[in-house]
Amino acid sequence: QSWLESSRSGGRLDIETPIAERATLLWGSDFSRERTLQPVNTIDEAAYDRSGGLLVRKIGEAVWVPPIKQGNVAGFGQLEWKPLERVTLRGGLRHELIRATVNDFTTLAGNRLNGGTLRYSDTVYNAGGVVSAGAGFNVFGNFSQGFSAPDIGLALRGAPAGSSLNTIAFQAQKVNSYEAGVRHYARLVQSSVSAFYTNSKL
């Protein structure tokens, strides 16, 4: 039995700046700090084997995934423009820096792993638009990208002997998402129909 211990803090600053009669720029920055740890209960394996898997007696605790300290810092800008009364266009970008640190660690199998620091950075984009078709109907389409650190703990807990944080092939995840659909706003009911497609090389 394992469990996750996690603490996270952060903040975000949004600034809205009119740049033309029908255009507004939302820009700013955000950051977060997170620390995670995954302990596990250890059991009397001999008693478990003798009972045919019926007796599970806790004898202690161990670290399954070591403490991982991760920091994210990003800057972003999002432009909204209404070229026509019934048309709204949006587009933006976000540049993110991710840093994750792990100390030296011994797996449950007894394999020693050298810690270190992983760093990732990338710029992601988004674009979309909404057209008011009248009678409460809106037609919309969006494209967006997401960027995140890999599941570091998953690889660490099964790391082979002699490995280190910098020799395991960690790759950040970048996801592309597409969506298009129709929304309808009535007095008492709001409804929508949409299709979406998401892909990532990882």
Short mmCIF file of N, CA and C in Angstrom, two decimals, residues 15-92:
data_model
loop_
_atom_site.label_atom_id
_atom_site.label_comp_id
_atom_site.label_asym_id
_atom_site.label_seq_id
_atom_site.Cartn_x
_atom_site.Cartn_y
_atom_site.Cartn_z
N ILE A 15 -2.80 40.84 -16.26
CA ILE A 15 -2.94 42.27 -16.58
C ILE A 15 -3.70 42.38 -17.90
N GLU A 16 -4.81 43.11 -17.88
CA GLU A 16 -5.62 43.28 -19.09
C GLU A 16 -5.37 44.68 -19.65
N THR A 17 -4.91 44.74 -20.90
CA THR A 17 -4.53 46.00 -21.51
C THR A 17 -5.29 46.21 -22.82
N PRO A 18 -6.16 47.22 -22.91
CA PRO A 18 -6.79 47.54 -24.19
C PRO A 18 -5.73 48.10 -25.14
N ILE A 19 -5.68 47.56 -26.36
CA ILE A 19 -4.68 48.04 -27.32
C ILE A 19 -5.33 48.64 -28.56
N ALA A 20 -6.64 48.50 -28.70
CA ALA A 20 -7.39 49.12 -29.79
C ALA A 20 -8.85 49.12 -29.37
N GLU A 21 -9.69 49.70 -30.23
CA GLU A 21 -11.11 49.81 -29.87
C GLU A 21 -11.75 48.45 -29.65
N ARG A 22 -11.34 47.46 -30.44
CA ARG A 22 -11.95 46.13 -30.33
C ARG A 22 -10.91 45.04 -30.03
N ALA A 23 -9.81 45.40 -29.44
CA ALA A 23 -8.76 44.42 -29.14
C ALA A 23 -8.24 44.63 -27.73
N THR A 24 -8.07 43.51 -27.04
CA THR A 24 -7.57 43.53 -25.66
C THR A 24 -6.48 42.48 -25.51
N LEU A 25 -5.42 42.84 -24.82
CA LEU A 25 -4.33 41.91 -24.55
C LEU A 25 -4.34 41.55 -23.07
N LEU A 26 -4.44 40.25 -22.80
CA LEU A 26 -4.30 39.74 -21.44
C LEU A 26 -2.91 39.12 -21.33
N TRP A 27 -2.11 39.61 -20.40
CA TRP A 27 -0.75 39.11 -20.29
C TRP A 27 -0.35 39.02 -18.82
N GLY A 28 0.72 38.29 -18.55
CA GLY A 28 1.15 38.16 -17.17
C GLY A 28 2.09 36.99 -16.98
N SER A 29 2.11 36.50 -15.76
CA SER A 29 3.04 35.44 -15.39
C SER A 29 2.44 34.61 -14.27
N ASP A 30 2.88 33.38 -14.16
CA ASP A 30 2.47 32.55 -13.02
C ASP A 30 3.63 31.64 -12.62
N PHE A 31 3.56 31.15 -11.40
CA PHE A 31 4.60 30.25 -10.90
C PHE A 31 3.98 29.27 -9.91
N SER A 32 4.63 28.14 -9.73
CA SER A 32 4.19 27.18 -8.72
C SER A 32 5.39 26.40 -8.21
N ARG A 33 5.29 25.98 -6.97
CA ARG A 33 6.29 25.11 -6.34
C ARG A 33 5.56 23.91 -5.78
N GLU A 34 6.09 22.73 -6.06
CA GLU A 34 5.42 21.51 -5.59
C GLU A 34 6.45 20.52 -5.06
N ARG A 35 6.11 19.87 -3.96
CA ARG A 35 6.94 18.81 -3.40
C ARG A 35 6.09 17.57 -3.22
N THR A 36 6.51 16.45 -3.80
CA THR A 36 5.76 15.20 -3.68
C THR A 36 6.66 14.10 -3.13
N LEU A 37 6.05 13.16 -2.44
CA LEU A 37 6.73 12.01 -1.86
C LEU A 37 5.73 10.86 -1.82
N GLN A 38 6.19 9.65 -2.16
CA GLN A 38 5.28 8.50 -2.14
C GLN A 38 5.86 7.38 -1.27
N PRO A 39 5.45 7.33 0.02
CA PRO A 39 5.88 6.22 0.88
C PRO A 39 5.05 4.97 0.60
N VAL A 40 5.49 3.85 1.17
CA VAL A 40 4.78 2.59 1.00
C VAL A 40 4.91 1.78 2.29
N ASN A 41 3.86 1.05 2.64
CA ASN A 41 3.93 0.12 3.77
C ASN A 41 4.70 -1.13 3.37
N THR A 42 5.57 -1.61 4.25
CA THR A 42 6.26 -2.88 4.02
C THR A 42 5.60 -3.95 4.88
N ILE A 43 5.61 -5.18 4.38
CA ILE A 43 4.92 -6.28 5.07
C ILE A 43 5.89 -7.43 5.35
N ASP A 44 5.46 -8.32 6.20
CA ASP A 44 6.21 -9.55 6.50
C ASP A 44 6.03 -10.50 5.32
N GLU A 45 7.03 -10.52 4.42
CA GLU A 45 6.88 -11.29 3.18
C GLU A 45 6.83 -12.80 3.43
N ALA A 46 7.59 -13.26 4.42
CA ALA A 46 7.58 -14.71 4.70
C ALA A 46 6.20 -15.16 5.18
N ALA A 47 5.61 -14.37 6.09
CA ALA A 47 4.27 -14.71 6.57
C ALA A 47 3.24 -14.63 5.45
N TYR A 48 3.42 -13.68 4.57
CA TYR A 48 2.51 -13.53 3.43
C TYR A 48 2.59 -14.77 2.53
N ASP A 49 3.82 -15.24 2.25
CA ASP A 49 3.99 -16.41 1.40
C ASP A 49 3.44 -17.68 2.05
N ARG A 50 3.71 -17.84 3.36
CA ARG A 50 3.24 -19.03 4.07
C ARG A 50 1.72 -19.11 4.09
N SER A 51 1.05 -17.96 4.12
CA SER A 51 -0.42 -17.95 4.22
C SER A 51 -1.08 -18.02 2.84
N GLY A 52 -0.28 -18.12 1.81
CA GLY A 52 -0.86 -18.15 0.47
C GLY A 52 -1.48 -16.82 0.06
N GLY A 53 -0.94 -15.74 0.60
CA GLY A 53 -1.43 -14.42 0.25
C GLY A 53 -2.61 -13.95 1.08
N LEU A 54 -2.90 -14.64 2.20
CA LEU A 54 -4.05 -14.27 3.02
C LEU A 54 -3.68 -13.37 4.20
N LEU A 55 -2.42 -13.43 4.64
CA LEU A 55 -2.00 -12.64 5.80
C LEU A 55 -1.10 -11.49 5.35
N VAL A 56 -1.55 -10.27 5.58
CA VAL A 56 -0.78 -9.08 5.25
C VAL A 56 -0.51 -8.34 6.56
N ARG A 57 0.73 -8.43 7.05
CA ARG A 57 1.07 -7.82 8.33
C ARG A 57 2.11 -6.73 8.10
N LYS A 58 1.74 -5.50 8.42
CA LYS A 58 2.65 -4.37 8.24
C LYS A 58 3.78 -4.44 9.26
N ILE A 59 5.00 -4.26 8.77
CA ILE A 59 6.15 -4.26 9.67
C ILE A 59 6.93 -2.95 9.61
N GLY A 60 6.56 -2.06 8.71
CA GLY A 60 7.28 -0.79 8.63
C GLY A 60 6.85 0.02 7.43
N GLU A 61 7.63 1.04 7.15
CA GLU A 61 7.38 1.91 6.00
C GLU A 61 8.69 2.14 5.26
N ALA A 62 8.58 2.38 3.96
CA ALA A 62 9.75 2.68 3.14
C ALA A 62 9.35 3.75 2.13
N VAL A 63 10.36 4.26 1.43
CA VAL A 63 10.11 5.29 0.41
C VAL A 63 10.06 4.59 -0.95
N TRP A 64 8.91 4.66 -1.60
CA TRP A 64 8.74 4.07 -2.92
C TRP A 64 9.20 5.05 -4.00
N VAL A 65 8.75 6.31 -3.88
CA VAL A 65 9.20 7.38 -4.77
C VAL A 65 9.79 8.47 -3.88
N PRO A 66 11.03 8.89 -4.12
CA PRO A 66 11.69 9.87 -3.25
C PRO A 66 11.05 11.25 -3.38
N PRO A 67 11.39 12.17 -2.48
CA PRO A 67 10.88 13.53 -2.62
C PRO A 67 11.31 14.16 -3.94
N ILE A 68 10.35 14.71 -4.64
CA ILE A 68 10.60 15.41 -5.91
C ILE A 68 10.16 16.86 -5.72
N LYS A 69 11.10 17.77 -5.92
CA LYS A 69 10.78 19.20 -5.82
C LYS A 69 10.71 19.77 -7.23
N GLN A 70 9.56 20.32 -7.58
CA GLN A 70 9.37 20.84 -8.94
C GLN A 70 8.92 22.29 -8.88
N GLY A 71 9.54 23.12 -9.71
CA GLY A 71 9.17 24.52 -9.84
C GLY A 71 8.81 24.85 -11.28
N ASN A 72 7.72 25.58 -11.47
CA ASN A 72 7.28 26.01 -12.80
C ASN A 72 7.17 27.54 -12.81
N VAL A 73 7.71 28.15 -13.86
CA VAL A 73 7.58 29.59 -14.05
C VAL A 73 7.20 29.82 -15.51
N ALA A 74 6.22 30.69 -15.75
CA ALA A 74 5.77 30.91 -17.12
C ALA A 74 5.36 32.37 -17.33
N GLY A 75 5.52 32.82 -18.55
CA GLY A 75 4.99 34.11 -18.99
C GLY A 75 4.05 33.87 -20.15
N PHE A 76 2.99 34.67 -20.27
CA PHE A 76 1.99 34.41 -21.30
C PHE A 76 1.39 35.71 -21.81
N GLY A 77 0.79 35.62 -23.00
CA GLY A 77 0.06 36.73 -23.59
C GLY A 77 -1.10 36.17 -24.39
N GLN A 78 -2.27 36.79 -24.28
CA GLN A 78 -3.47 36.32 -24.98
C GLN A 78 -4.20 37.53 -25.56
N LEU A 79 -4.33 37.54 -26.89
CA LEU A 79 -4.98 38.65 -27.59
C LEU A 79 -6.41 38.27 -27.97
N GLU A 80 -7.37 39.15 -27.69
CA GLU A 80 -8.75 38.97 -28.13
C GLU A 80 -9.12 40.14 -29.03
N TRP A 81 -9.65 39.83 -30.21
CA TRP A 81 -9.95 40.84 -31.21
C TRP A 81 -11.31 40.57 -31.82
N LYS A 82 -12.11 41.62 -31.95
CA LYS A 82 -13.42 41.51 -32.58
C LYS A 82 -13.41 42.32 -33.89
N PRO A 83 -12.99 41.67 -34.99
CA PRO A 83 -12.95 42.40 -36.27
C PRO A 83 -14.34 42.78 -36.77
N LEU A 84 -15.35 41.98 -36.40
CA LEU A 84 -16.74 42.24 -36.74
C LEU A 84 -17.59 42.06 -35.49
N GLU A 85 -18.77 42.60 -35.53
CA GLU A 85 -19.64 42.55 -34.35
C GLU A 85 -19.93 41.12 -33.91
N ARG A 86 -20.04 40.21 -34.85
CA ARG A 86 -20.41 38.82 -34.53
C ARG A 86 -19.22 37.87 -34.53
N VAL A 87 -18.03 38.38 -34.67
CA VAL A 87 -16.83 37.53 -34.76
C VAL A 87 -15.84 37.91 -33.65
N THR A 88 -15.39 36.91 -32.90
CA THR A 88 -14.36 37.11 -31.89
C THR A 88 -13.21 36.14 -32.16
N LEU A 89 -12.01 36.67 -32.28
CA LEU A 89 -10.82 35.86 -32.52
C LEU A 89 -9.89 35.96 -31.31
N ARG A 90 -9.28 34.85 -30.95
CA ARG A 90 -8.34 34.83 -29.83
C ARG A 90 -7.08 34.07 -30.23
N GLY A 91 -5.96 34.53 -29.72
CA GLY A 91 -4.71 33.84 -29.97
C GLY A 91 -3.69 34.21 -28.91
N GLY A 92 -2.81 33.28 -28.59
CA GLY A 92 -1.84 33.59 -27.55
C GLY A 92 -0.69 32.62 -27.53
#
